Short mmCIF file of C-alpha atoms and ligand atoms in Angstrom, two decimals:
data_model
loop_
_atom_site.label_atom_id
_atom_site.label_comp_id
_atom_site.label_asym_id
_atom_site.label_seq_id
_atom_site.Cartn_x
_atom_site.Cartn_y
_atom_site.Cartn_z
CA MET A 1 6.16 4.87 8.86
CA ALA A 2 2.70 5.10 10.26
CA LEU A 3 3.84 7.00 13.41
CA THR A 4 5.94 9.52 11.52
CA GLY A 5 3.19 9.81 8.93
CA ILE A 6 0.54 10.62 11.52
CA PHE A 7 2.94 13.04 13.09
CA LEU A 8 3.45 14.83 9.76
CA ILE A 9 -0.41 14.88 9.29
CA VAL A 10 -0.79 16.61 12.65
CA PHE A 11 1.87 19.22 11.63
CA LEU A 12 -0.01 19.86 8.38
CA LEU A 13 -3.09 20.76 10.36
CA VAL A 14 -1.23 23.25 12.54
CA HIS A 15 0.70 24.76 9.57
CA CYS A 16 -2.56 24.99 7.56
CA TYR A 17 -4.40 26.73 10.44
CA VAL A 18 -1.73 29.25 11.13
CA ASN A 19 -1.26 30.08 7.39
CA ALA A 20 -5.00 30.44 6.80
CA ASN A 21 -4.69 33.88 8.40
CA VAL A 22 -3.49 35.16 4.89
CA PHE A 23 -6.94 34.61 3.35
CA PHE A 24 -8.59 37.36 5.38
CA SER A 25 -8.39 41.04 5.59
CA HIS A 26 -6.09 42.00 8.43
CA GLY A 27 -4.28 38.95 7.22
CA GLU A 28 -1.00 40.69 6.97
CA GLU A 29 -0.75 41.68 10.65
CA ASN A 30 -2.40 38.44 11.92
CA PHE A 31 -0.15 36.15 9.95
CA ASN A 32 3.00 38.11 10.76
CA ARG A 33 2.15 38.08 14.48
CA ALA A 34 1.34 34.27 14.37
CA ALA A 35 4.60 33.61 12.44
CA HIS A 36 6.50 35.67 15.04
CA PHE A 37 5.00 33.57 17.79
CA MET A 38 5.84 30.32 15.93
CA GLY A 39 9.44 31.65 15.30
CA THR A 40 10.21 32.75 18.82
CA ASN A 41 8.25 30.67 21.32
CA ILE A 42 10.67 28.30 22.98
CA LEU A 43 8.19 25.32 22.96
CA VAL A 44 7.43 25.79 19.28
CA ARG A 45 11.15 25.98 18.57
CA ILE A 46 11.65 22.68 20.45
CA ALA A 47 8.72 21.14 18.55
CA GLU A 48 10.47 22.32 15.31
CA ILE A 49 13.42 20.09 16.05
CA GLY A 50 10.99 17.27 16.45
CA LEU A 51 9.47 18.20 13.18
CA PHE A 52 12.69 18.06 11.28
CA ALA A 53 13.45 14.69 12.96
CA GLY A 54 10.00 13.46 11.99
CA PHE A 55 10.48 14.43 8.36
CA ILE A 56 14.03 13.01 8.09
CA LEU A 57 12.96 9.78 9.76
CA HIS A 58 9.86 9.38 7.60
CA ILE A 59 11.89 10.05 4.43
CA ILE A 60 14.75 7.64 5.43
CA GLN A 61 12.32 4.91 6.38
CA GLY A 62 10.30 5.57 3.13
CA TYR A 63 13.31 5.18 0.90
CA LYS A 64 14.72 2.20 2.83
CA LEU A 65 11.28 0.51 2.55
CA GLU A 66 10.97 1.17 -1.16
CA LEU A 67 14.47 -0.06 -1.91
CA SER A 68 14.15 -3.27 0.14
CA ASN A 69 10.73 -3.97 -1.33
CA ARG A 70 11.91 -3.44 -4.90
CA ALA A 71 14.76 -5.96 -4.34
CA LYS A 72 12.29 -8.73 -3.54
CA ARG A 73 11.41 -9.46 -7.16
CA SER A 74 14.37 -9.61 -9.48
CA SER A 75 12.50 -11.11 -12.41
CA LYS A 76 9.70 -8.71 -13.47
CA TYR A 77 6.28 -9.61 -14.73
CA ALA A 78 5.72 -9.09 -18.50
CA VAL A 79 2.03 -8.08 -17.76
CA THR A 80 0.74 -6.50 -14.51
CA ALA A 81 -2.75 -5.90 -13.23
CA GLY A 82 -2.15 -2.12 -13.18
CA ASN A 83 -5.06 -0.32 -11.64
CA LYS A 84 -7.40 -3.25 -11.71
CA THR A 85 -6.39 -4.48 -8.31
CA SER A 86 -4.72 -1.41 -6.54
CA THR A 87 -4.63 2.29 -7.04
CA TRP A 88 -1.69 3.93 -8.88
CA TYR A 89 -1.06 6.26 -6.00
CA SER A 90 -0.82 3.51 -3.44
CA ARG A 91 1.95 1.96 -5.67
CA SER A 92 3.59 5.33 -6.15
CA MET A 93 4.14 6.52 -2.58
CA ALA A 94 7.97 6.83 -2.94
CA LEU A 95 7.60 8.78 -6.18
CA LEU A 96 4.97 11.10 -4.65
CA GLY A 97 7.14 11.41 -1.51
CA THR A 98 10.08 12.36 -3.70
CA LEU A 99 7.99 15.13 -5.30
CA ILE A 100 6.94 16.33 -1.81
CA LEU A 101 10.59 16.30 -0.79
CA LEU A 102 11.69 18.40 -3.82
CA PHE A 103 8.84 20.82 -2.98
CA LEU A 104 9.92 20.86 0.68
CA ILE A 105 13.42 21.91 -0.20
CA ILE A 106 12.27 24.67 -2.46
CA HIS A 107 9.70 25.66 0.23
CA LEU A 108 12.33 25.79 3.05
CA VAL A 109 14.65 27.91 0.88
CA HIS A 110 11.75 30.28 0.17
CA PHE A 111 10.66 30.84 3.72
CA TRP A 112 12.44 28.94 6.52
CA VAL A 113 15.99 29.84 5.51
CA PRO A 114 15.57 33.63 5.25
CA SER A 115 13.50 33.70 8.38
CA ARG A 116 16.24 31.97 10.35
CA PHE A 117 19.36 33.30 8.69
CA GLY A 118 18.31 36.84 7.72
CA GLY A 119 17.20 38.59 4.49
CA LEU A 120 13.81 39.60 5.45
CA THR A 121 12.44 43.05 6.14
CA GLU A 122 10.68 43.82 9.41
CA VAL A 123 7.42 45.50 10.32
CA ASN A 124 6.40 47.27 13.53
CA TYR A 125 3.17 46.37 15.44
CA ASP A 126 2.48 48.37 18.63
CA GLY A 127 6.13 49.01 18.98
CA LYS A 128 7.15 45.39 18.46
CA SER A 129 9.28 44.63 15.42
CA VAL A 130 8.54 41.28 13.70
CA LEU A 131 9.74 39.68 10.43
CA ASN A 132 7.57 40.48 7.48
CA LEU A 133 6.95 36.98 6.29
CA TYR A 134 3.68 38.04 4.69
CA GLY A 135 5.76 40.46 2.59
CA ARG A 136 8.00 37.54 1.64
CA MET A 137 4.94 35.50 0.53
CA LYS A 138 3.76 38.38 -1.58
CA ASP A 139 7.29 38.45 -3.24
CA VAL A 140 7.72 34.74 -3.67
CA PHE A 141 4.16 34.18 -5.10
CA SER A 142 4.55 37.03 -7.55
CA GLN A 143 6.38 34.58 -9.90
CA GLU A 144 4.39 32.22 -12.09
CA TRP A 145 6.86 29.29 -11.93
CA VAL A 146 6.57 29.32 -8.21
CA ILE A 147 2.90 29.18 -8.29
CA ILE A 148 3.08 26.13 -10.55
CA VAL A 149 5.69 24.36 -8.37
CA TYR A 150 3.51 24.93 -5.24
CA LEU A 151 0.40 23.70 -6.95
CA LEU A 152 2.26 20.53 -8.06
CA GLY A 153 3.54 20.18 -4.54
CA CYS A 154 -0.03 20.29 -3.22
CA PHE A 155 -1.18 17.73 -5.83
CA SER A 156 1.60 15.32 -4.83
CA LEU A 157 0.64 15.76 -1.12
CA ALA A 158 -3.01 15.06 -1.89
CA TRP A 159 -2.29 11.84 -3.64
CA HIS A 160 0.28 10.79 -1.00
CA LEU A 161 -2.26 11.42 1.73
CA LEU A 162 -5.09 9.76 -0.14
CA HIS A 163 -3.33 6.48 0.37
CA GLY A 164 -1.25 7.38 3.43
CA PHE A 165 -4.01 8.54 5.77
CA GLN A 166 -5.94 5.34 5.88
CA SER A 167 -2.78 3.18 5.41
CA ALA A 168 -1.34 4.55 8.66
CA PHE A 169 -4.35 3.20 10.70
CA GLN A 170 -4.09 -0.16 9.00
CA THR A 171 -0.43 -0.31 9.78
CA MET A 172 -1.07 0.40 13.45
CA GLY A 173 -3.54 -2.50 13.47
CA TRP A 174 -6.66 -0.32 13.44
CA ASN A 175 -9.15 -1.95 11.11
CA HIS A 176 -12.62 -1.98 12.35
CA LYS A 177 -15.99 -2.94 10.83
CA LYS A 178 -17.69 0.21 11.93
CA TYR A 179 -14.83 2.78 12.17
CA THR A 180 -12.68 1.89 9.15
CA PRO A 181 -15.17 3.26 6.57
CA LEU A 182 -15.24 6.47 8.61
CA ILE A 183 -11.42 6.67 8.61
CA HIS A 184 -11.37 6.15 4.90
CA SER A 185 -13.91 8.99 4.35
CA MET A 186 -12.00 11.28 6.79
CA GLY A 187 -8.78 10.52 4.84
CA VAL A 188 -10.42 11.50 1.59
CA VAL A 189 -11.73 14.72 3.03
CA PHE A 190 -8.35 15.54 4.70
CA SER A 191 -6.41 14.69 1.56
CA VAL A 192 -8.58 17.01 -0.54
CA VAL A 193 -9.31 19.83 1.81
CA VAL A 194 -5.85 20.48 3.40
CA PRO A 195 -3.83 20.48 0.14
CA LEU A 196 -6.55 22.61 -1.41
CA ILE A 197 -6.30 25.20 1.35
CA PHE A 198 -2.45 25.25 0.85
CA ALA A 199 -2.97 25.50 -2.92
CA LEU A 200 -5.26 28.52 -2.50
CA MET A 201 -2.50 30.52 -0.57
CA PRO A 202 -0.24 31.24 -3.53
CA LEU A 203 -3.34 31.96 -5.63
CA PHE A 204 -4.69 34.48 -3.13
CA MET A 205 -1.32 36.06 -3.00
CA TYR A 206 -0.80 36.27 -6.74
CA PHE A 207 -4.35 37.54 -7.51
CA GLY A 208 -4.46 39.75 -4.49
CA TRP A 209 -7.77 38.11 -3.33
CA GLU A 210 -8.93 38.42 0.26
CA ILE A 211 -11.97 37.40 2.34
CA PRO A 212 -13.30 40.52 4.18
CA VAL A 213 -13.81 40.07 7.82
CA GLY A 214 -14.41 42.76 10.49
CA GLU A 215 -12.19 41.79 13.36
CA LEU A 216 -8.99 39.90 13.99
CA THR A 217 -9.89 36.24 13.45
CA LEU A 218 -7.58 33.32 13.22
CA LEU A 219 -4.82 34.09 15.73
CA PHE A 220 -4.63 31.21 18.08
CA MET B 1 -24.66 -19.08 -21.28
CA GLN B 2 -23.98 -20.02 -24.96
CA HIS B 3 -21.24 -22.55 -25.44
CA TYR B 4 -18.57 -21.67 -28.00
CA ASN B 5 -15.19 -22.83 -29.25
CA MET B 6 -12.19 -20.55 -29.52
CA ASP B 7 -8.72 -20.42 -31.02
CA LEU B 8 -6.12 -18.75 -28.83
CA THR B 9 -2.51 -17.60 -28.91
CA LEU B 10 -0.61 -18.41 -25.75
CA LYS B 11 2.59 -16.70 -24.66
CA VAL B 12 3.97 -19.00 -21.92
CA TRP B 13 6.98 -18.53 -19.78
CA ARG B 14 9.43 -21.49 -20.27
CA GLN B 15 12.43 -22.03 -18.02
CA GLN B 16 14.43 -25.21 -17.86
CA ASN B 17 15.41 -25.02 -14.23
CA ARG B 18 15.98 -22.73 -11.20
CA ASN B 19 19.14 -21.15 -12.64
CA ALA B 20 18.29 -21.15 -16.39
CA GLN B 21 17.41 -18.02 -18.18
CA GLY B 22 13.70 -18.15 -18.97
CA GLY B 23 11.78 -16.59 -21.75
CA PHE B 24 8.41 -16.57 -23.54
CA GLU B 25 7.31 -19.16 -26.14
CA THR B 26 4.29 -18.59 -28.34
CA TYR B 27 1.81 -21.47 -28.98
CA GLN B 28 -1.53 -21.74 -30.89
CA VAL B 29 -4.43 -23.78 -29.56
CA LYS B 30 -7.57 -24.44 -31.59
CA ASP B 31 -11.15 -25.48 -30.81
CA ILE B 32 -10.97 -24.82 -27.16
CA SER B 33 -14.37 -25.25 -25.49
CA SER B 34 -15.74 -22.39 -23.42
CA GLU B 35 -16.66 -24.93 -20.77
CA MET B 36 -13.15 -26.18 -20.29
CA SER B 37 -11.13 -25.17 -17.28
CA PHE B 38 -7.98 -23.16 -17.82
CA LEU B 39 -5.80 -26.17 -16.75
CA GLU B 40 -7.72 -28.46 -19.21
CA MET B 41 -6.83 -26.09 -21.92
CA ILE B 42 -3.08 -26.35 -20.98
CA ASP B 43 -3.62 -30.17 -20.86
CA VAL B 44 -4.81 -29.95 -24.49
CA LEU B 45 -1.72 -27.94 -25.46
CA ASN B 46 0.64 -30.26 -23.52
CA GLU B 47 -0.84 -33.40 -25.29
CA LYS B 48 -0.15 -31.67 -28.55
CA LEU B 49 3.44 -30.82 -27.50
CA ILE B 50 4.01 -34.46 -26.35
CA HIS B 51 2.68 -35.75 -29.69
CA GLU B 52 5.06 -33.45 -31.54
CA GLY B 53 7.96 -34.79 -29.38
CA GLY B 54 8.35 -31.50 -27.45
CA ASP B 55 8.64 -30.75 -23.78
CA PRO B 56 5.22 -30.21 -22.13
CA ILE B 57 4.70 -27.09 -20.00
CA ALA B 58 5.33 -27.84 -16.34
CA PHE B 59 2.63 -26.46 -14.11
CA ASP B 60 1.44 -27.27 -10.54
CA HIS B 61 -2.02 -28.68 -9.91
CA ASP B 62 -3.59 -31.25 -7.52
CA CYS B 63 -7.22 -31.08 -6.52
CA ARG B 64 -8.49 -29.16 -9.49
CA GLU B 65 -11.50 -28.09 -7.31
CA GLY B 66 -10.23 -24.92 -5.83
CA ILE B 67 -9.21 -26.32 -2.35
CA CYS B 68 -5.48 -27.29 -2.37
CA GLY B 69 -3.84 -24.00 -3.44
CA THR B 70 -1.42 -25.77 -5.77
CA CYS B 71 -2.27 -24.31 -9.13
CA SER B 72 -0.03 -21.26 -9.40
CA MET B 73 0.24 -19.05 -12.40
CA VAL B 74 -0.15 -15.49 -13.50
CA ILE B 75 -2.61 -15.05 -16.41
CA ASP B 76 -2.52 -11.66 -18.14
CA GLY B 77 -0.90 -10.12 -15.11
CA ARG B 78 -3.46 -11.63 -12.67
CA PRO B 79 -2.58 -14.45 -10.31
CA HIS B 80 -5.26 -17.10 -10.88
CA GLY B 81 -6.54 -15.11 -13.82
CA PRO B 82 -9.30 -12.52 -14.18
CA TRP B 83 -12.23 -13.96 -12.19
CA LYS B 84 -12.64 -12.78 -8.59
CA GLY B 85 -12.33 -15.36 -5.81
CA THR B 86 -11.35 -18.11 -8.20
CA THR B 87 -8.33 -20.39 -8.46
CA THR B 88 -6.70 -21.11 -11.79
CA CYS B 89 -8.24 -24.67 -11.80
CA GLN B 90 -11.70 -23.19 -11.44
CA LEU B 91 -11.21 -20.53 -14.05
CA HIS B 92 -13.13 -21.45 -17.20
CA MET B 93 -12.32 -20.67 -20.68
CA ARG B 94 -15.58 -18.67 -21.12
CA ALA B 95 -13.55 -15.89 -19.39
CA PHE B 96 -11.84 -15.50 -22.77
CA LYS B 97 -12.86 -14.58 -26.25
CA ASN B 98 -12.04 -16.26 -29.59
CA GLY B 99 -8.72 -14.97 -31.02
CA GLU B 100 -7.41 -13.61 -27.82
CA THR B 101 -3.74 -13.70 -26.83
CA ILE B 102 -3.09 -14.85 -23.22
CA VAL B 103 0.21 -14.22 -21.44
CA ILE B 104 0.99 -16.97 -18.81
CA GLU B 105 3.78 -16.44 -16.25
CA PRO B 106 4.90 -18.11 -13.00
CA PHE B 107 4.35 -16.41 -9.67
CA ARG B 108 7.33 -14.09 -9.47
CA ALA B 109 9.06 -13.45 -6.17
CA ASN B 110 12.60 -14.07 -5.12
CA SER B 111 11.13 -16.09 -2.17
CA PHE B 112 9.31 -18.33 -4.72
CA PRO B 113 12.08 -19.39 -7.10
CA VAL B 114 10.98 -20.97 -10.40
CA LEU B 115 11.67 -24.74 -10.51
CA LYS B 116 10.52 -25.27 -14.07
CA ASP B 117 8.28 -23.28 -16.38
CA LEU B 118 5.26 -22.25 -14.24
CA VAL B 119 6.28 -24.31 -11.17
CA VAL B 120 7.56 -22.36 -8.22
CA ASP B 121 9.06 -23.45 -4.96
CA ARG B 122 6.65 -22.35 -2.21
CA LYS B 123 8.36 -24.13 0.69
CA ALA B 124 8.94 -20.71 2.33
CA PHE B 125 5.27 -20.93 3.29
CA ASP B 126 5.76 -24.29 4.93
CA ARG B 127 8.67 -22.98 6.94
CA ILE B 128 6.54 -20.13 8.17
CA ILE B 129 3.85 -22.52 9.32
CA GLN B 130 6.52 -24.69 10.99
CA ALA B 131 7.68 -21.68 12.87
CA GLY B 132 4.36 -21.19 14.69
CA GLY B 133 1.24 -21.89 12.62
CA PHE B 134 0.07 -24.63 14.92
CA ILE B 135 -1.25 -25.16 18.50
CA SER B 136 0.34 -27.46 21.01
CA VAL B 137 -1.85 -30.22 22.30
CA ASN B 138 -1.10 -32.68 25.09
CA THR B 139 -1.69 -36.29 24.35
CA GLY B 140 -4.64 -38.11 26.07
CA ASN B 141 -8.23 -38.21 25.47
CA ALA B 142 -9.57 -35.74 22.87
CA VAL B 143 -11.43 -32.92 24.54
CA ASP B 144 -14.96 -32.33 23.34
CA GLY B 145 -14.63 -29.29 21.09
CA ASN B 146 -18.12 -28.05 21.81
CA ALA B 147 -17.35 -27.82 25.61
CA ILE B 148 -15.51 -24.59 25.00
CA PRO B 149 -17.84 -21.54 24.36
CA ILE B 150 -16.70 -19.47 21.44
CA ASP B 151 -18.14 -16.06 20.43
CA LYS B 152 -20.03 -16.48 17.18
CA ASP B 153 -18.27 -13.50 15.43
CA ASP B 154 -14.81 -14.79 16.48
CA ALA B 155 -15.68 -18.27 15.16
CA ASP B 156 -16.92 -16.80 11.86
CA ASN B 157 -13.85 -14.58 11.41
CA SER B 158 -11.59 -17.46 12.38
CA PHE B 159 -13.25 -19.67 9.88
CA ALA B 160 -13.03 -17.13 7.15
CA ALA B 161 -9.21 -16.77 7.88
CA ALA B 162 -8.84 -20.50 7.93
CA SER B 163 -10.10 -20.76 4.38
CA CYS B 164 -6.74 -19.57 3.16
CA ILE B 165 -5.38 -22.37 0.98
CA GLY B 166 -1.75 -21.18 1.04
CA CYS B 167 -1.54 -20.67 -2.63
CA GLY B 168 0.81 -17.67 -2.64
CA ALA B 169 -1.29 -15.49 -4.99
CA CYS B 170 -1.10 -12.74 -2.43
CA VAL B 171 2.73 -12.68 -2.79
CA ALA B 172 2.49 -12.88 -6.54
CA ALA B 173 0.10 -9.98 -6.70
CA CYS B 174 1.92 -7.75 -4.32
CA LYS B 175 4.29 -5.14 -5.79
CA ASN B 176 6.52 -5.76 -2.61
CA SER B 177 6.20 -9.57 -2.79
CA SER B 178 4.82 -9.33 0.71
CA ALA B 179 3.36 -12.47 2.37
CA MET B 180 1.39 -10.56 4.91
CA LEU B 181 -2.10 -11.67 3.84
CA PHE B 182 -1.08 -15.36 4.03
CA VAL B 183 0.67 -14.99 7.41
CA SER B 184 -2.16 -12.78 8.75
CA ALA B 185 -4.68 -15.46 7.86
CA LYS B 186 -2.67 -18.16 9.54
CA VAL B 187 -2.07 -16.02 12.65
CA SER B 188 -5.79 -14.91 12.80
CA HIS B 189 -7.50 -18.25 12.53
CA LEU B 190 -5.71 -19.51 15.54
CA ALA B 191 -5.52 -16.25 17.57
CA LEU B 192 -9.25 -15.90 17.46
CA LEU B 193 -10.00 -19.23 19.10
CA PRO B 194 -9.51 -20.21 22.66
CA GLN B 195 -7.32 -23.12 21.67
CA GLY B 196 -5.01 -20.81 19.85
CA ALA B 197 -4.92 -18.08 22.46
CA PRO B 198 -2.28 -19.48 24.87
CA GLU B 199 0.50 -19.33 22.30
CA LYS B 200 -0.63 -16.26 20.38
CA SER B 201 2.11 -13.95 21.46
CA THR B 202 5.03 -16.36 20.62
CA ARG B 203 3.27 -17.47 17.44
CA VAL B 204 3.02 -14.10 15.86
CA ALA B 205 6.54 -13.16 16.69
CA ALA B 206 7.96 -16.45 15.35
CA MET B 207 5.88 -16.44 12.12
CA VAL B 208 6.71 -12.83 11.28
CA ASP B 209 10.39 -13.48 12.04
CA GLN B 210 10.36 -16.50 9.68
CA MET B 211 8.47 -14.40 7.04
CA ASP B 212 11.27 -11.69 7.12
CA LYS B 213 14.04 -14.43 7.01
CA GLU B 214 12.41 -15.92 3.90
CA GLY B 215 12.92 -12.58 2.18
CA PHE B 216 9.31 -11.50 1.62
CA GLY B 217 8.74 -7.78 1.29
CA SER B 218 7.01 -5.41 3.66
CA CYS B 219 3.30 -4.54 3.35
CA THR B 220 2.49 -0.99 2.19
CA ASN B 221 -1.34 -1.63 2.19
CA THR B 222 -2.00 -1.44 -1.60
CA TYR B 223 -4.49 -4.25 -0.96
CA ALA B 224 -3.73 -5.95 -4.31
CA CYS B 225 -3.49 -9.16 -2.29
CA GLU B 226 -7.11 -9.02 -1.12
CA ALA B 227 -8.27 -8.28 -4.69
CA GLU B 228 -6.50 -11.31 -6.05
CA CYS B 229 -6.90 -13.85 -3.28
CA PRO B 230 -9.02 -16.75 -4.53
CA LYS B 231 -10.49 -17.20 -0.98
CA GLU B 232 -11.13 -13.46 -0.57
CA ILE B 233 -9.21 -13.32 2.66
CA SER B 234 -9.75 -9.81 4.14
CA VAL B 235 -6.93 -7.37 4.82
CA MET B 236 -8.61 -6.88 8.26
CA ASN B 237 -6.51 -9.88 9.11
CA ILE B 238 -3.35 -7.87 8.31
CA ALA B 239 -4.45 -5.22 10.75
CA ARG B 240 -5.05 -7.97 13.32
CA LEU B 241 -1.55 -9.39 12.64
CA ASN B 242 -0.08 -5.90 13.13
CA ARG B 243 -2.04 -5.57 16.41
CA GLU B 244 -1.00 -8.98 17.67
CA TYR B 245 2.59 -8.26 16.67
CA LEU B 246 2.64 -4.89 18.50
CA ALA B 247 1.04 -6.58 21.51
CA SER B 248 3.61 -9.35 21.52
CA SER B 249 6.48 -6.85 21.29
CA PHE B 250 5.18 -5.26 24.49
CA ASN B 251 4.93 -8.71 26.26
CA ALA B 252 7.78 -8.43 28.69
CA ASP B 253 7.80 -12.21 29.54
CA LYS B 254 8.64 -13.32 26.06
C1 LIG C 301 3.89 16.50 4.79
C2 LIG C 301 4.58 15.47 4.30
C3 LIG C 301 4.14 14.10 4.39
C4 LIG C 301 3.06 13.37 5.10
C5 LIG C 301 1.88 14.14 5.87
C6 LIG C 301 3.18 12.06 4.87
C7 LIG C 301 2.32 11.06 5.35
C8 LIG C 301 2.36 9.72 5.16
C9 LIG C 301 1.61 8.68 5.72
C10 LIG C 301 0.36 8.90 6.66
C11 LIG C 301 2.10 7.46 5.28
C12 LIG C 301 1.39 6.07 5.53
C13 LIG C 301 2.16 5.25 6.61
C14 LIG C 301 1.80 3.82 6.71
O1 LIG C 301 1.05 3.27 5.96
O2 LIG C 301 2.26 3.23 7.70
C15 LIG C 301 3.13 7.72 4.48
C16 LIG C 301 3.83 6.74 3.85
C17 LIG C 301 5.00 6.89 3.08
N1 LIG C 301 5.57 8.14 2.85
FE1 LIG C 301 4.97 9.99 3.51
N2 LIG C 301 4.35 11.76 4.12
C18 LIG C 301 4.92 12.88 3.86
C19 LIG C 301 6.07 13.20 3.22
C20 LIG C 301 6.84 12.22 2.64
C21 LIG C 301 8.09 12.49 2.02
C22 LIG C 301 8.88 13.84 1.91
C23 LIG C 301 8.56 11.23 1.58
C24 LIG C 301 9.84 11.11 0.83
C25 LIG C 301 10.33 10.00 0.42
C26 LIG C 301 7.53 10.29 1.90
C27 LIG C 301 7.61 8.85 1.64
C28 LIG C 301 6.71 7.88 2.05
C29 LIG C 301 6.84 6.60 1.74
C30 LIG C 301 7.84 5.89 0.82
C31 LIG C 301 5.77 5.93 2.37
C32 LIG C 301 5.47 4.39 2.51
C33 LIG C 301 4.44 3.93 1.58
C34 LIG C 301 3.33 3.15 2.27
O3 LIG C 301 3.41 2.86 3.51
O4 LIG C 301 2.45 2.91 1.54
N3 LIG C 301 6.54 10.86 2.52
N4 LIG C 301 3.45 9.05 4.36
S1 LIG C 302 -4.26 -15.31 1.63
FE1 LIG C 302 -5.35 -15.88 -0.30
S2 LIG C 302 -3.87 -15.49 -1.93
FE2 LIG C 302 -2.68 -15.57 0.06
S3 LIG C 302 -2.09 -17.74 0.32
FE3 LIG C 302 -4.05 -17.57 1.34
S4 LIG C 302 -5.66 -18.08 -0.16
FE4 LIG C 302 -3.69 -17.72 -1.34
S1 LIG C 303 -5.47 -27.40 -8.25
FE1 LIG C 303 -6.10 -27.31 -6.11
S2 LIG C 303 -6.76 -25.22 -5.89
FE2 LIG C 303 -6.31 -25.38 -8.08
#
């Protein structure tokens, strides 16, 4: 769980960085070029297989863990301590994970499936034709229900990470007098900032916001 | 603090034996002193039940001074009740107000089957200790303990872990019925000392193995155990257990 969890956290960082292109002026070209690189570079394509494996492993482990843990107490308590002794999101990792999974399926159908199996228009930069994923984002994020689903996805991710980030270190045996408080704070910052950046993307697209910058910025 | 008397409604889990269907019974107790312990309050109720020719409520208790770990029950959803770092026997009635309703249940986990009412079978813990919670000592003259230098922090952490009284509240509190806090305390207090070091690799593997065989759940770090532990055992011990376990799985000679 911890290893696949950390792996997915690293993926989120990369994904967030590449997509942050869309916030800026020139975002369309920058993002499409970055997406073209991610979609065609052989090393990235190999890493993509690893990413699918990581997700599938994490999800299978997660559900197996949840089911086996649930089976350990057949006779339930009439009264429970609730949030007095643990946080609701630490007890709801499988539920939050399921919401993330539902979001993930919708998300793949929106972007990954058409980029792999066709259905996207192309644009031309310096004689090179690349898929117009930016245009796809504009289309997808013009519908209100999609915005709401994406925001809910980001919320679920935030709560999942709020527990998961620090939990992964504890699982790997890393609890230290000096560094653990730091890990906890880093976890909170990561869990708020990364999902927030993701949540801003559909909003920027829907409202047509952009941050003006002079030159090409976030390529690689 | 002002002394006061209180009348209470108790909803207590009654179960004839391991296989019987249990259920809640409601009782009234009157004029309970705020300075009584929780167990003394149940004693009062039990005397009344005996006088009336009824069946007294079975509950575990021994030392009644917070050191044996026998007194197991869940009070209003909290193993050992609402006070932090306190066993049921050390919980006093001033934690409650006049007219309150208190729900009393046994520790619930498939690995701790109910024997009668609030009494559960915690022999699974004994079997985990038997699997590796000891050090092997050759017979002969006792060695002078102070002859072995021990780092002060290690000694302190070991002692803190050794204060676990094996009550099982961690299992009762955990949504996964995980015994990790207990096992980690027992692994830690030996692993941190020179006397425990020679067997630390086999010990952690054997104890975790037995823990899994007994059917306890897996830890997902909700830390409810630490919040409920009457001895305030730290979840840092669980990280140490994970570390020791990982190290032992890489130990090619075992
Ligand atoms: C980008 C997506 C995801 C990230 C970054 C992520 C991250 C994490 C992390 C770091 C942990 C803690 C591991 C540990 O304590 O050992 C975790 C636990 C868990 N995750 Fe995820 N996860 C993601 C998606 C999912 C999905 C789709 C599911 C679907 C079921 C899921 C289910 C679980 C479960 C059940 C746990 C175990 C609860 C626990 O250990 O406290 N996760 N996740
Ligand atoms: S760790 Fe705490 S709650 Fe668990 S058995 Fe030991 S003393 Fe009881
Ligand atoms: S009876 Fe011994 S700890 Fe409560």
